[in-house]
Structures are given as structure tokens and as C-alpha cells.
Coordinates of N, CA, C and O in Angstrom, one line a residue:
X1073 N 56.4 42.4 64.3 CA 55.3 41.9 63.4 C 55.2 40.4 63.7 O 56.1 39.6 63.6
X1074 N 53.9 40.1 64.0 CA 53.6 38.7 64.4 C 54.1 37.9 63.1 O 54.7 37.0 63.5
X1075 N 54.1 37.9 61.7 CA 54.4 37.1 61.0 C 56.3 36.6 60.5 O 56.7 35.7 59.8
X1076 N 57.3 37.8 61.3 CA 58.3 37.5 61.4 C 59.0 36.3 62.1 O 59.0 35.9 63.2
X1077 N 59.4 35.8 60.9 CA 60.4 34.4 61.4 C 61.1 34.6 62.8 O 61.4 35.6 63.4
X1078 N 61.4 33.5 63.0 CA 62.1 33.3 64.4 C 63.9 34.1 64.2 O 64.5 34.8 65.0
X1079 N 64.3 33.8 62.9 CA 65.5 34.5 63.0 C 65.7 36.1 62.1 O 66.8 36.5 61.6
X1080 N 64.3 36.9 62.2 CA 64.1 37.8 62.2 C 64.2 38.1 60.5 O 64.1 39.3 60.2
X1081 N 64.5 37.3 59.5 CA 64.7 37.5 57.8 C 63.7 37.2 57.1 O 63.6 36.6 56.1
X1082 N 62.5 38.0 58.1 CA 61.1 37.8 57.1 C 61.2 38.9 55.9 O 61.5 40.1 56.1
X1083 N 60.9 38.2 54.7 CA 60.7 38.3 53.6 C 61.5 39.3 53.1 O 61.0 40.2 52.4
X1084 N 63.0 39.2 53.5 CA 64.5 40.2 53.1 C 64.8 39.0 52.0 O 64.3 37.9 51.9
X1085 N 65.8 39.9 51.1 CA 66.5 39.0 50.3 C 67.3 38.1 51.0 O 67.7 38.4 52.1
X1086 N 67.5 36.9 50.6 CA 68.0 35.9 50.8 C 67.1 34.8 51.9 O 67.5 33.7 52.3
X1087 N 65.9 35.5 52.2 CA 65.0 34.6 53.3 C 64.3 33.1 53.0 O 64.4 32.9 51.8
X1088 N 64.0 32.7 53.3 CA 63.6 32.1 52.9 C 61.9 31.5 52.7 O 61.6 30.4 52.4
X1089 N 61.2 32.4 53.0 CA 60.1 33.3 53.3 C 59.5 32.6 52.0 O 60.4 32.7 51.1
X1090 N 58.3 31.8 51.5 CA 57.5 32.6 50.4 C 56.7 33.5 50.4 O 56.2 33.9 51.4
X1091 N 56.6 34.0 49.2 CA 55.4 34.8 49.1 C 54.2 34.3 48.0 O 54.7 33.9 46.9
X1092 N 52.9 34.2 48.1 CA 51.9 33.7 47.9 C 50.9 35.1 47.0 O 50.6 36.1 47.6
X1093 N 50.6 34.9 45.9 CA 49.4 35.5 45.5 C 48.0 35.3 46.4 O 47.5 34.2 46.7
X1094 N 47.5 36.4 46.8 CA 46.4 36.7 47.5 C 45.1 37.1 46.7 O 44.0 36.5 46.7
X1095 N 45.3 38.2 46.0 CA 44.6 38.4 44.8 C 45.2 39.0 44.1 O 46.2 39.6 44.4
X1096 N 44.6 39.0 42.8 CA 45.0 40.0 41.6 C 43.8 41.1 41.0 O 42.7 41.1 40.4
X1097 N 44.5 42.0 41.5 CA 43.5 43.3 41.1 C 43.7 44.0 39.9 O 44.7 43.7 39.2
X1098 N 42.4 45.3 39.3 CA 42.7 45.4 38.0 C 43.8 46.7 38.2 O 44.6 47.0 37.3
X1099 N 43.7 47.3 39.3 CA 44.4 48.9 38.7 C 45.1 48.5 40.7 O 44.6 48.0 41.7
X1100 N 46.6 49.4 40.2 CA 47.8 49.9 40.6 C 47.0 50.2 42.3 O 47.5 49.7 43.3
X1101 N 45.9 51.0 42.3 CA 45.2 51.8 43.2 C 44.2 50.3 44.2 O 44.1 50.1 45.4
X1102 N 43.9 49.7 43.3 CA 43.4 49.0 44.3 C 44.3 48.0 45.0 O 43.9 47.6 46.1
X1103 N 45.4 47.5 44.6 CA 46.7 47.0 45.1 C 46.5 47.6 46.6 O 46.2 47.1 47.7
X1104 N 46.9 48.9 46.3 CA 47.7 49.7 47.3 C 46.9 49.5 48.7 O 47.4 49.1 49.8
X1105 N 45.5 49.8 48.4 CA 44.2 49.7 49.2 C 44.4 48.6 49.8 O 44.4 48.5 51.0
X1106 N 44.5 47.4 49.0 CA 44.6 45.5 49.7 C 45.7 45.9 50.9 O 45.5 45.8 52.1
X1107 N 47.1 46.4 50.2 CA 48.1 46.5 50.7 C 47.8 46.5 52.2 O 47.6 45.6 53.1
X1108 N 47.7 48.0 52.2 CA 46.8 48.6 53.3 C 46.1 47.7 54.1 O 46.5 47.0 55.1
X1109 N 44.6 47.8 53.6 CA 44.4 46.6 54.6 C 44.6 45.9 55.3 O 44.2 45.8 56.4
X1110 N 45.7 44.7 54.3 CA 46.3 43.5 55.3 C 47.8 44.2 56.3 O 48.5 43.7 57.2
X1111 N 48.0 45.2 55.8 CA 49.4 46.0 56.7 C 48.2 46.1 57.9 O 48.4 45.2 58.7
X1112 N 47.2 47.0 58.2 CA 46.4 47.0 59.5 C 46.2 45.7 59.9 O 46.8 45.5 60.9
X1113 N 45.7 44.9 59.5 CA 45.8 43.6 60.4 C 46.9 42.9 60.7 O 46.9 41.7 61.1
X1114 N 48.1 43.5 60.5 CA 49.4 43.2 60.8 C 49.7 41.8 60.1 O 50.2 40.9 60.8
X1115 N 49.4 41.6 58.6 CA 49.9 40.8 57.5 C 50.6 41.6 56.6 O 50.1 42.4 55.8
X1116 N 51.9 41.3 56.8 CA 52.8 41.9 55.3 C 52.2 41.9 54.2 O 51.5 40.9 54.1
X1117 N 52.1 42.7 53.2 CA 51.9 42.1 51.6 C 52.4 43.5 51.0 O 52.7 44.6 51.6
X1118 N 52.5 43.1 50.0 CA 52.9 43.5 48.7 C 52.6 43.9 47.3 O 52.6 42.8 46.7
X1119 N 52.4 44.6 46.8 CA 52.2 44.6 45.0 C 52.9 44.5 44.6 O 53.9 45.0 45.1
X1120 N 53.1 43.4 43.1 CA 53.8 43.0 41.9 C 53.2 42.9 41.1 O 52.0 42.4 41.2
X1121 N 53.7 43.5 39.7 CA 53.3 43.4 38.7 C 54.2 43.5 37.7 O 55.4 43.5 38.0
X1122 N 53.8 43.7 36.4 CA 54.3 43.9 35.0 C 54.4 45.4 34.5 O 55.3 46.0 34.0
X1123 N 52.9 45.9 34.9 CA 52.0 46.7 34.5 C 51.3 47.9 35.0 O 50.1 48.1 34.9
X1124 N 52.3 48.8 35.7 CA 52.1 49.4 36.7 C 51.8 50.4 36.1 O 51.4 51.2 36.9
X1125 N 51.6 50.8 34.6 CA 52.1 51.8 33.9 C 50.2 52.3 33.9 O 49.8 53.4 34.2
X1126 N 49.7 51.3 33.6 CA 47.8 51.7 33.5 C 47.5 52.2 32.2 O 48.5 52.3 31.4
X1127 N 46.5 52.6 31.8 CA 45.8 52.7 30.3 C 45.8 54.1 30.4 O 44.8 54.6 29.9
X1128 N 46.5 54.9 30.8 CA 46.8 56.2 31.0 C 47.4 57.2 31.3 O 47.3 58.4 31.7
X1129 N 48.4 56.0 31.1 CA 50.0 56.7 31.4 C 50.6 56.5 32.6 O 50.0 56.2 33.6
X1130 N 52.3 56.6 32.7 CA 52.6 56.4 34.0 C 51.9 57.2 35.1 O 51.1 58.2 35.1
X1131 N 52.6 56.3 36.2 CA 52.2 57.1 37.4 C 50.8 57.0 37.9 O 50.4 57.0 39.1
X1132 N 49.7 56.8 36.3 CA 48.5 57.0 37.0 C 47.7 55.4 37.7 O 48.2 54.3 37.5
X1133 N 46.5 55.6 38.5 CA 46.3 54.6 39.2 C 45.0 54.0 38.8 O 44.2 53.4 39.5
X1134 N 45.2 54.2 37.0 CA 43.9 53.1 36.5 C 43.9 52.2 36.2 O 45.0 51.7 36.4
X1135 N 43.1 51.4 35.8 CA 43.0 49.9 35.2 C 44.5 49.5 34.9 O 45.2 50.4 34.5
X1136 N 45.0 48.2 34.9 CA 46.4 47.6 33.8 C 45.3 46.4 33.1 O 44.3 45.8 33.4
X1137 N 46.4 46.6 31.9 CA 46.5 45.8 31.0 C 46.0 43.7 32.0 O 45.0 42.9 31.8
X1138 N 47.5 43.4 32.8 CA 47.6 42.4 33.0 C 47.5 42.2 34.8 O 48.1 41.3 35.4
X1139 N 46.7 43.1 35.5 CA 46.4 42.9 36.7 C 47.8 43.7 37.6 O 48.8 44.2 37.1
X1140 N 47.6 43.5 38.7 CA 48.8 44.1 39.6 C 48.0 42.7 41.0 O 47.0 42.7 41.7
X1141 N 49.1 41.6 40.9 CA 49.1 40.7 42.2 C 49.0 41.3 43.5 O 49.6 42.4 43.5
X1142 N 48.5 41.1 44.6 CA 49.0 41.1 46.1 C 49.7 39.9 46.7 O 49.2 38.8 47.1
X1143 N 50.4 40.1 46.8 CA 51.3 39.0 48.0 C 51.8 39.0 49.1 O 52.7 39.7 49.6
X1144 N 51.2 37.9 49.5 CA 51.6 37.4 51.5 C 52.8 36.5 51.5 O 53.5 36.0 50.7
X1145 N 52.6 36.6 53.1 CA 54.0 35.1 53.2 C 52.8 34.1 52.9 O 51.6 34.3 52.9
X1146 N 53.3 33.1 52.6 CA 52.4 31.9 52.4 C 52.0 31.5 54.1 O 51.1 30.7 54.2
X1147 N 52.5 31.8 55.3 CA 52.1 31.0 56.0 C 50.6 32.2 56.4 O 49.8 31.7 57.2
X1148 N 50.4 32.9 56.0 CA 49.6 34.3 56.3 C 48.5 34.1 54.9 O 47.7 34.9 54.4
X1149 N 48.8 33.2 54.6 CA 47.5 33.3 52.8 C 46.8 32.9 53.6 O 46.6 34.1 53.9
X1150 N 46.0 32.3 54.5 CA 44.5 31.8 55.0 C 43.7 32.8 55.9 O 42.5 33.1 56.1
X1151 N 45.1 33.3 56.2 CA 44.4 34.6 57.3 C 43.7 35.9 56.4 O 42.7 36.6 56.6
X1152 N 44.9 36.1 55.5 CA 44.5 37.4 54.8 C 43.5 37.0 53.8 O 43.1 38.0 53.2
X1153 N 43.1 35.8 53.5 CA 42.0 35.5 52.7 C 40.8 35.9 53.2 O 39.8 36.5 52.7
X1154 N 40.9 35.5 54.2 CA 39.8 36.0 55.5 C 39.3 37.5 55.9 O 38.2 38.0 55.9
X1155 N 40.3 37.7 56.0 CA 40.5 39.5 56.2 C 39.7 40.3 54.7 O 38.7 41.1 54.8
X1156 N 40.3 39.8 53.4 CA 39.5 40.6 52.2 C 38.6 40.1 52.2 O 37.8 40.7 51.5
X1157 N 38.0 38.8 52.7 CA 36.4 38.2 52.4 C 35.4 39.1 53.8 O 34.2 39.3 53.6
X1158 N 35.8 39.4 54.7 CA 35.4 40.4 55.7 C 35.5 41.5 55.1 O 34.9 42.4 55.6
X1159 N 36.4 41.9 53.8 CA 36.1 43.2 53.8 C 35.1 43.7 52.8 O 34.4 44.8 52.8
X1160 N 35.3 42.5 51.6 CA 34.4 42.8 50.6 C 32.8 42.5 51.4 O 31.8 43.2 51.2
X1161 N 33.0 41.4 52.1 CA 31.5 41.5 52.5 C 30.8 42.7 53.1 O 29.7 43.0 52.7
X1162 N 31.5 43.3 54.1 CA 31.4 44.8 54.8 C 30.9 45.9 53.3 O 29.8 46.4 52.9
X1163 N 31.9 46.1 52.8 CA 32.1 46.7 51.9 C 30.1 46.4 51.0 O 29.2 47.2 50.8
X1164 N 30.2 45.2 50.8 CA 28.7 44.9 50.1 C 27.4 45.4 50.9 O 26.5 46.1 50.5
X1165 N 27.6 44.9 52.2 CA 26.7 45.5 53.1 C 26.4 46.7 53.0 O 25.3 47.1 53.2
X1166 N 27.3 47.3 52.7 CA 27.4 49.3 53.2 C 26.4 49.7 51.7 O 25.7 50.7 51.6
X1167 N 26.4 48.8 50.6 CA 26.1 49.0 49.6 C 24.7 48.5 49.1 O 24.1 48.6 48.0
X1168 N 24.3 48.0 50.2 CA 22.8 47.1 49.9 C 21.8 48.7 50.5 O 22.0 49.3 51.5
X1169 N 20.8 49.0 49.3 CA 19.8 49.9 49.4 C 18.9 49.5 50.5 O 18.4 50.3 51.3
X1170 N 18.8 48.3 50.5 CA 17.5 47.7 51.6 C 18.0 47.7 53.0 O 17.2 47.1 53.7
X1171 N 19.2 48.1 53.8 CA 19.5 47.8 54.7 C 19.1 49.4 55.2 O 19.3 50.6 54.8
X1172 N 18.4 48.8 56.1 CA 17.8 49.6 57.3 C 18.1 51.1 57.2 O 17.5 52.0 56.7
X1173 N 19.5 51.2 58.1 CA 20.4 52.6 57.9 C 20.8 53.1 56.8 O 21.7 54.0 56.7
X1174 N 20.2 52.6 55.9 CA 21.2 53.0 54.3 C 20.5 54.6 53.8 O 19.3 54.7 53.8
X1175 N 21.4 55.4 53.6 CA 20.6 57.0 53.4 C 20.4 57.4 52.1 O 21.2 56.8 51.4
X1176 N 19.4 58.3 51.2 CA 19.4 57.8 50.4 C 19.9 59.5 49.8 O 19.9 60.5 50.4
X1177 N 20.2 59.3 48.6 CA 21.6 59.7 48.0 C 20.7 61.1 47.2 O 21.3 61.9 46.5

């Protein structure tokens, strides 16, 4: 993994690695999605939260109360900011009625 340290204790206990909030999302499910994401572009991250529990009981993957964080190493926050701003934009694109190829529903 391109973002591993030179003595190989990226982001193990005792490393000395930060990790950086990236964003904070509302529900468990879209965490996972970011996760994802920046795992394909070969950036680590992670979900943390409080709140994993959702407005509908364990386990499920709805809204929280107080968000669920993503987090990078800090030296990887600029990149992966990049990456969800390419993706939400894509993501808007696919979503605009007026674009040419858009089919209609």
C-alpha cells in the first residue's frame, strides 16, 4: 500500500500514524461506501463513531443520531479530499436531467 510508512506500522497500534477526519456522514452505510471508495484508490480509511446503532436499531444502516466520521492518515487527507470531490461531482453529473445521455425514468 502506497501510504505505508517506511517501517511498515502504518496505522497499527503503537504507530505513529495520524488519522484525520475526512468527512462525517449521516448513516453507518454511507461510511462504508466512502470506506470503499478511498480503499479503491489505494487510501486507507476508516469509520468511527459513537453511533453506529441508527434510528432503527442495531445493526441497521440508517441515519445516526451524531454522524459516523471517515478517517485517513493525515498525510493522505488532500488526496482523498480529491477523490470524494470527483466523486460527488460524477455522482451529480449522472444526476443532472439536462445532460444529453440522461434516460428518462
Amino acid at each position: 500500500m502506497r501510504w505505508r510508512r517506511e517501517d511498515g506500522a502504518f496505522g497499527m497500534p503503537g504507530s505513529n500514524t495520524a488519522w484525520v477526519t475526512v468527512a462525517t456522514l449521516a448513516s453507518g452505510f454511507e461510511a462504508d461506501v466512502t470506506v470503499a471508495v478511498l480503499g479503491a484508490a489505494g487510501i486507507p480509511a476508516r469509520a468511527h463513531g459513537n453511533d453506529f446503532v441508527g434510528l432503527f436499531g442495531p445493526n441497521f444502516q440508517g441515519a445516526t443520531a451524531q454522524g459516523v466520521d471517515v478517517l485517513v492518515p493525515i498525510d493522505a487527507l488532500d488526496e482523498a479530499r480529491g477523490i470524494l470531490q470527483a466523486a460527488r461531482d460524477a455522482a451529480a453529473e449522472d444526476d443532472d436531467p439536462d445532460r444529453p445521455d440522461a434516460r428518462s425514468a
